[in-house]
Amino acid sequence: MSAKRLLLVHAHPDDESINNGATMAAYSAAGVEVTLVTCTRGEEGEVLIPELAHLGAAHDDSLGERRMIELANAMQILGVKDHRFLGGGFRKYRDSGMMGTESNTRSDVFWNADFSQAVSDLVQVIDEVRPQVMITYDEFGGYGHPDHIQAHRVAMAAAKQSNWKIQKIYWNGTPKSVIARAMEKLAEFGQTMFGSNSVEDVPWAKPDEQITSVVVAPDFSEAKANALRAHATQITEDGPFFALSNAIGPEVFGIEYYQLVDGQAHAPFDDSGRELDLFAGVSES
């Protein structure tokens, strides 16, 4: 077992590459044991490749199988060898879809899962892997998707119930000032970020003072970009993520921000007082 161990809890394939691709690649390359738990296969996702539209839930309902392959390819690119679906089986929890949709009412979706069982499933992973650091979503799930919210709830509950004490827990988030600058740059090219020019419309934008930590890993920008490309049914080259890269530069993929919600921040810090190493101060045991 590696001396340093990182656990990430995500809702669907592609969430990990979007939020933490550079972080995962950088720590994997540094010898950290990185474990990714994905709660669903993302069966309800929108298919962005027209010729594969038949995979969608309203047609063949086989998108989950495709997204499993995409996820495996992304993990290979990022150097992550330990990836699991929650519960040990890739069909245990189905993508819930958005609130108010018909799919969200199904009994087999993650949102309607037996909460204590889902927590128990993750506790088993925590007790086996014994991570010092865990990354997941905030209480709003970043942007309000039911599976993101549920992943947050399950992760936080499992961290409390496990026999192993996780020393530092982080939530994903990006400072409002960073998103505002990105929007200004995109506007110069006549583009918007997810259809808006206002930082107030970006739900995962957090007040700067809430962002405690940042991973600066420009050497892994390309790996993150390629991991995003691996999720081809969900992310396109002409979409918002690559528009941001084209406007600001590919190095934007190498910077990822976090809010430390359990544990203590430790040096080294950047000029804004944010810690630069998520493992700073942890006991390697």
Short mmCIF file of C-alpha atoms in Angstrom, two decimals:
data_model
loop_
_atom_site.label_atom_id
_atom_site.label_comp_id
_atom_site.label_asym_id
_atom_site.label_seq_id
_atom_site.Cartn_x
_atom_site.Cartn_y
_atom_site.Cartn_z
CA MET A 1 0.00 0.00 0.00
CA SER A 2 1.29 3.44 -0.94
CA ALA A 3 2.16 5.80 1.90
CA LYS A 4 -0.22 8.41 0.46
CA ARG A 5 -3.74 7.55 -0.62
CA LEU A 6 -6.40 9.71 -2.26
CA LEU A 7 -10.09 8.84 -2.63
CA LEU A 8 -12.44 10.66 -5.00
CA VAL A 9 -16.21 10.14 -4.94
CA HIS A 10 -18.05 11.16 -8.11
CA ALA A 11 -21.54 10.74 -9.52
CA HIS A 12 -21.01 9.92 -13.21
CA PRO A 13 -18.22 9.13 -15.66
CA ASP A 14 -16.62 12.44 -16.82
CA ASP A 15 -17.21 14.28 -13.51
CA GLU A 16 -13.78 13.18 -12.32
CA SER A 17 -11.94 14.45 -15.40
CA ILE A 18 -13.78 17.77 -15.40
CA ASN A 19 -13.22 18.51 -11.73
CA ASN A 20 -10.02 16.70 -10.82
CA GLY A 21 -8.25 15.46 -13.96
CA ALA A 22 -5.00 17.34 -13.33
CA THR A 23 -5.07 16.55 -9.62
CA MET A 24 -5.51 12.84 -10.25
CA ALA A 25 -2.79 12.74 -12.90
CA ALA A 26 -0.31 14.74 -10.82
CA TYR A 27 -0.71 12.69 -7.68
CA SER A 28 -0.74 9.40 -9.57
CA ALA A 29 2.54 10.37 -11.22
CA ALA A 30 3.97 11.24 -7.81
CA GLY A 31 3.27 7.75 -6.52
CA VAL A 32 0.07 8.47 -4.61
CA GLU A 33 -2.46 5.63 -4.65
CA VAL A 34 -5.53 7.21 -6.27
CA THR A 35 -8.90 5.50 -5.95
CA LEU A 36 -11.93 6.73 -7.86
CA VAL A 37 -15.43 5.65 -6.86
CA THR A 38 -18.11 6.44 -9.45
CA CYS A 39 -21.67 6.08 -8.18
CA THR A 40 -23.51 5.54 -11.49
CA ARG A 41 -22.75 4.85 -15.15
CA GLY A 42 -24.42 8.07 -16.33
CA GLU A 43 -27.18 6.32 -18.28
CA GLU A 44 -29.30 9.48 -18.51
CA GLY A 45 -26.60 11.66 -20.02
CA GLU A 46 -27.17 13.60 -23.23
CA VAL A 47 -25.39 12.03 -26.21
CA LEU A 48 -23.48 14.76 -28.05
CA ILE A 49 -22.41 12.58 -31.00
CA PRO A 50 -25.37 12.46 -33.43
CA GLU A 51 -24.48 9.08 -34.88
CA LEU A 52 -24.53 7.60 -31.35
CA ALA A 53 -27.86 9.13 -30.34
CA HIS A 54 -29.41 5.67 -30.35
CA LEU A 55 -27.44 4.85 -27.19
CA GLY A 56 -29.55 7.26 -25.14
CA ALA A 57 -31.99 6.25 -22.42
CA ALA A 58 -34.95 7.03 -24.67
CA HIS A 59 -33.70 4.61 -27.35
CA ASP A 60 -31.39 1.62 -26.77
CA ASP A 61 -30.58 2.65 -23.20
CA SER A 62 -27.02 1.45 -23.65
CA LEU A 63 -25.19 4.69 -22.95
CA GLY A 64 -23.97 3.33 -19.64
CA GLU A 65 -21.87 0.68 -21.36
CA ARG A 66 -20.33 3.28 -23.65
CA ARG A 67 -19.54 5.61 -20.75
CA MET A 68 -17.84 2.79 -18.87
CA ILE A 69 -15.43 2.43 -21.78
CA GLU A 70 -14.90 6.19 -21.90
CA LEU A 71 -14.16 6.23 -18.19
CA ALA A 72 -11.68 3.38 -18.46
CA ASN A 73 -9.88 5.21 -21.26
CA ALA A 74 -9.79 8.44 -19.26
CA MET A 75 -8.36 6.65 -16.23
CA GLN A 76 -5.63 5.10 -18.35
CA ILE A 77 -4.71 8.57 -19.60
CA LEU A 78 -4.61 9.99 -16.06
CA GLY A 79 -2.64 7.04 -14.69
CA VAL A 80 -5.35 5.96 -12.25
CA LYS A 81 -5.32 2.20 -11.77
CA ASP A 82 -7.94 1.80 -9.03
CA HIS A 83 -11.41 2.66 -10.26
CA ARG A 84 -14.62 1.19 -8.86
CA PHE A 85 -18.35 1.64 -9.18
CA LEU A 86 -20.12 2.11 -5.87
CA GLY A 87 -21.33 -1.18 -4.45
CA GLY A 88 -18.87 -3.27 -6.39
CA GLY A 89 -21.15 -3.73 -9.39
CA PHE A 90 -21.51 -1.31 -12.24
CA ARG A 91 -25.29 -1.79 -12.43
CA LYS A 92 -26.14 -1.30 -8.77
CA TYR A 93 -27.06 2.38 -8.89
CA ARG A 94 -28.55 3.97 -12.00
CA ASP A 95 -28.17 7.59 -13.09
CA SER A 96 -31.07 9.55 -11.58
CA GLY A 97 -31.43 12.25 -14.20
CA MET A 98 -32.40 15.76 -13.20
CA MET A 99 -35.01 16.70 -10.62
CA GLY A 100 -38.55 16.54 -11.96
CA THR A 101 -37.78 14.14 -14.79
CA GLU A 102 -39.45 10.75 -15.17
CA SER A 103 -36.13 8.96 -14.74
CA ASN A 104 -35.74 10.57 -11.32
CA THR A 105 -38.77 8.63 -10.04
CA ARG A 106 -37.37 5.17 -10.82
CA SER A 107 -36.75 2.90 -7.85
CA ASP A 108 -33.32 1.82 -9.09
CA VAL A 109 -31.75 5.26 -9.40
CA PHE A 110 -29.08 6.55 -7.04
CA TRP A 111 -31.28 9.37 -5.76
CA ASN A 112 -33.85 6.83 -4.51
CA ALA A 113 -31.35 4.27 -3.26
CA ASP A 114 -31.35 2.93 0.28
CA PHE A 115 -29.13 5.58 1.82
CA SER A 116 -27.73 3.38 4.58
CA GLN A 117 -26.79 0.71 2.03
CA ALA A 118 -25.06 3.23 -0.23
CA VAL A 119 -23.12 4.58 2.76
CA SER A 120 -22.17 1.04 3.77
CA ASP A 121 -20.92 0.37 0.25
CA LEU A 122 -18.57 3.35 0.45
CA VAL A 123 -17.50 2.60 4.03
CA GLN A 124 -16.18 -0.73 2.75
CA VAL A 125 -13.99 1.11 0.25
CA ILE A 126 -12.73 3.60 2.85
CA ASP A 127 -11.85 0.87 5.34
CA GLU A 128 -10.01 -1.06 2.63
CA VAL A 129 -8.16 1.81 0.94
CA ARG A 130 -7.59 3.93 4.08
CA PRO A 131 -7.24 7.27 2.31
CA GLN A 132 -5.75 10.23 4.12
CA VAL A 133 -7.49 12.63 1.70
CA MET A 134 -10.97 12.54 0.14
CA ILE A 135 -12.45 14.77 -2.58
CA THR A 136 -16.15 15.08 -3.38
CA TYR A 137 -18.83 17.71 -4.08
CA ASP A 138 -20.29 20.38 -1.84
CA GLU A 139 -23.75 20.04 -0.31
CA PHE A 140 -25.34 21.40 -3.53
CA GLY A 141 -23.48 18.87 -5.63
CA GLY A 142 -21.76 21.65 -7.56
CA TYR A 143 -24.77 22.48 -9.71
CA GLY A 144 -27.72 20.70 -8.13
CA HIS A 145 -27.79 17.37 -9.94
CA PRO A 146 -29.47 14.79 -7.66
CA ASP A 147 -26.65 12.28 -8.10
CA HIS A 148 -24.05 14.88 -7.18
CA ILE A 149 -25.98 15.82 -4.06
CA GLN A 150 -26.41 12.16 -3.16
CA ALA A 151 -22.71 11.48 -3.76
CA HIS A 152 -21.88 14.32 -1.37
CA ARG A 153 -24.23 12.98 1.29
CA VAL A 154 -22.99 9.42 0.96
CA ALA A 155 -19.34 10.46 1.00
CA MET A 156 -19.67 12.65 4.07
CA ALA A 157 -21.71 10.07 5.97
CA ALA A 158 -19.33 7.26 5.06
CA ALA A 159 -16.35 9.30 6.22
CA LYS A 160 -18.00 9.62 9.64
CA GLN A 161 -19.05 5.98 9.90
CA SER A 162 -15.88 4.32 8.67
CA ASN A 163 -13.35 2.79 11.05
CA TRP A 164 -10.62 4.69 9.21
CA LYS A 165 -10.19 8.40 9.94
CA ILE A 166 -9.80 10.51 6.79
CA GLN A 167 -7.51 13.37 7.76
CA LYS A 168 -8.52 15.94 5.11
CA ILE A 169 -11.77 16.25 3.16
CA TYR A 170 -12.12 18.63 0.22
CA TRP A 171 -15.06 19.84 -1.83
CA ASN A 172 -14.71 20.91 -5.45
CA GLY A 173 -15.21 24.59 -6.24
CA THR A 174 -13.76 27.50 -8.15
CA PRO A 175 -13.23 31.08 -6.90
CA LYS A 176 -15.66 33.64 -8.27
CA SER A 177 -12.78 35.90 -9.24
CA VAL A 178 -11.26 33.17 -11.42
CA ILE A 179 -14.56 32.49 -13.19
CA ALA A 180 -15.18 36.20 -13.66
CA ARG A 181 -11.80 36.61 -15.39
CA ALA A 182 -12.53 33.59 -17.55
CA MET A 183 -15.87 35.08 -18.58
CA GLU A 184 -14.21 38.36 -19.49
CA LYS A 185 -11.72 36.53 -21.68
CA LEU A 186 -14.42 34.47 -23.36
CA ALA A 187 -16.43 37.62 -24.03
CA GLU A 188 -13.50 38.98 -26.03
CA PHE A 189 -14.05 36.05 -28.39
CA GLY A 190 -17.82 36.54 -28.41
CA GLN A 191 -18.38 33.47 -26.26
CA THR A 192 -20.09 32.76 -22.96
CA MET A 193 -19.61 30.22 -20.22
CA PHE A 194 -22.55 27.83 -20.27
CA GLY A 195 -24.72 30.50 -21.87
CA SER A 196 -24.07 33.27 -19.36
CA ASN A 197 -21.82 36.29 -18.89
CA SER A 198 -22.52 36.59 -15.16
CA VAL A 199 -20.55 34.77 -12.50
CA GLU A 200 -23.71 34.73 -10.40
CA ASP A 201 -25.18 32.24 -12.87
CA VAL A 202 -22.39 29.73 -12.25
CA PRO A 203 -23.51 27.58 -9.30
CA TRP A 204 -20.08 26.10 -8.53
CA ALA A 205 -18.48 29.56 -8.27
CA LYS A 206 -17.59 30.12 -4.63
CA PRO A 207 -16.62 33.28 -2.76
CA ASP A 208 -12.86 33.52 -2.97
CA GLU A 209 -12.44 33.26 0.79
CA GLN A 210 -14.04 29.79 0.79
CA ILE A 211 -11.40 28.37 -1.53
CA THR A 212 -8.61 27.16 0.71
CA SER A 213 -6.50 25.05 -1.61
CA VAL A 214 -5.29 24.81 -5.18
CA VAL A 215 -3.45 22.18 -7.19
CA VAL A 216 -1.20 23.81 -9.77
CA ALA A 217 -0.10 21.12 -12.20
CA PRO A 218 0.53 22.64 -15.65
CA ASP A 219 2.56 19.60 -16.68
CA PHE A 220 -0.68 17.60 -16.58
CA SER A 221 -2.86 20.00 -18.57
CA GLU A 222 -2.54 17.84 -21.67
CA ALA A 223 -3.43 14.68 -19.76
CA LYS A 224 -6.58 16.35 -18.45
CA ALA A 225 -7.50 17.60 -21.92
CA ASN A 226 -7.07 14.11 -23.34
CA ALA A 227 -9.11 12.60 -20.51
CA LEU A 228 -11.89 15.05 -21.32
CA ARG A 229 -11.69 14.01 -24.98
CA ALA A 230 -12.02 10.38 -23.90
CA HIS A 231 -15.54 11.19 -22.64
CA ALA A 232 -16.57 11.82 -26.23
CA THR A 233 -20.32 11.30 -25.84
CA GLN A 234 -20.43 14.02 -23.17
CA ILE A 235 -17.72 16.54 -24.01
CA THR A 236 -16.99 18.00 -27.43
CA GLU A 237 -14.09 20.03 -28.76
CA ASP A 238 -16.44 22.94 -29.51
CA GLY A 239 -17.98 22.84 -26.03
CA PRO A 240 -17.44 25.21 -23.08
CA PHE A 241 -14.45 23.42 -21.55
CA PHE A 242 -12.32 23.60 -24.66
CA ALA A 243 -13.60 27.09 -25.45
CA LEU A 244 -12.10 28.17 -22.16
CA SER A 245 -8.83 26.48 -23.01
CA ASN A 246 -8.75 28.12 -26.43
CA ALA A 247 -9.43 31.55 -24.93
CA ILE A 248 -7.11 31.45 -21.92
CA GLY A 249 -4.61 28.79 -22.91
CA PRO A 250 -4.27 25.05 -22.29
CA GLU A 251 -2.63 25.71 -18.92
CA VAL A 252 -6.11 26.43 -17.53
CA PHE A 253 -6.63 22.67 -17.39
CA GLY A 254 -3.71 22.35 -14.98
CA ILE A 255 -5.19 24.41 -12.15
CA GLU A 256 -7.92 22.98 -9.89
CA TYR A 257 -9.40 24.54 -6.76
CA TYR A 258 -10.76 23.10 -3.53
CA GLN A 259 -12.46 23.95 -0.27
CA LEU A 260 -11.00 22.16 2.76
CA VAL A 261 -13.97 21.29 5.01
CA ASP A 262 -12.38 18.81 7.42
CA GLY A 263 -8.78 18.93 8.58
CA GLN A 264 -6.15 21.64 8.70
CA ALA A 265 -4.45 23.49 5.86
CA HIS A 266 -0.66 23.36 5.86
CA ALA A 267 2.21 25.07 4.06
CA PRO A 268 3.28 25.52 1.36
CA PHE A 269 0.83 28.28 0.46
CA ASP A 270 0.51 30.42 -2.66
CA ASP A 271 0.41 34.22 -2.70
CA SER A 272 -3.32 34.11 -1.93
CA GLY A 273 -2.80 31.98 1.15
CA ARG A 274 -4.11 28.78 -0.43
CA GLU A 275 -2.35 25.53 0.33
CA LEU A 276 -0.63 23.94 -2.64
CA ASP A 277 -0.49 20.30 -1.57
CA LEU A 278 -3.60 18.43 -0.51
CA PHE A 279 -1.42 15.98 1.40
CA ALA A 280 0.45 18.64 3.37
CA GLY A 281 0.37 17.82 7.06
CA VAL A 282 -1.08 14.30 6.74
CA SER A 283 0.26 11.35 8.67
CA GLU A 284 1.47 8.72 6.23
CA SER A 285 0.19 5.61 7.91
#
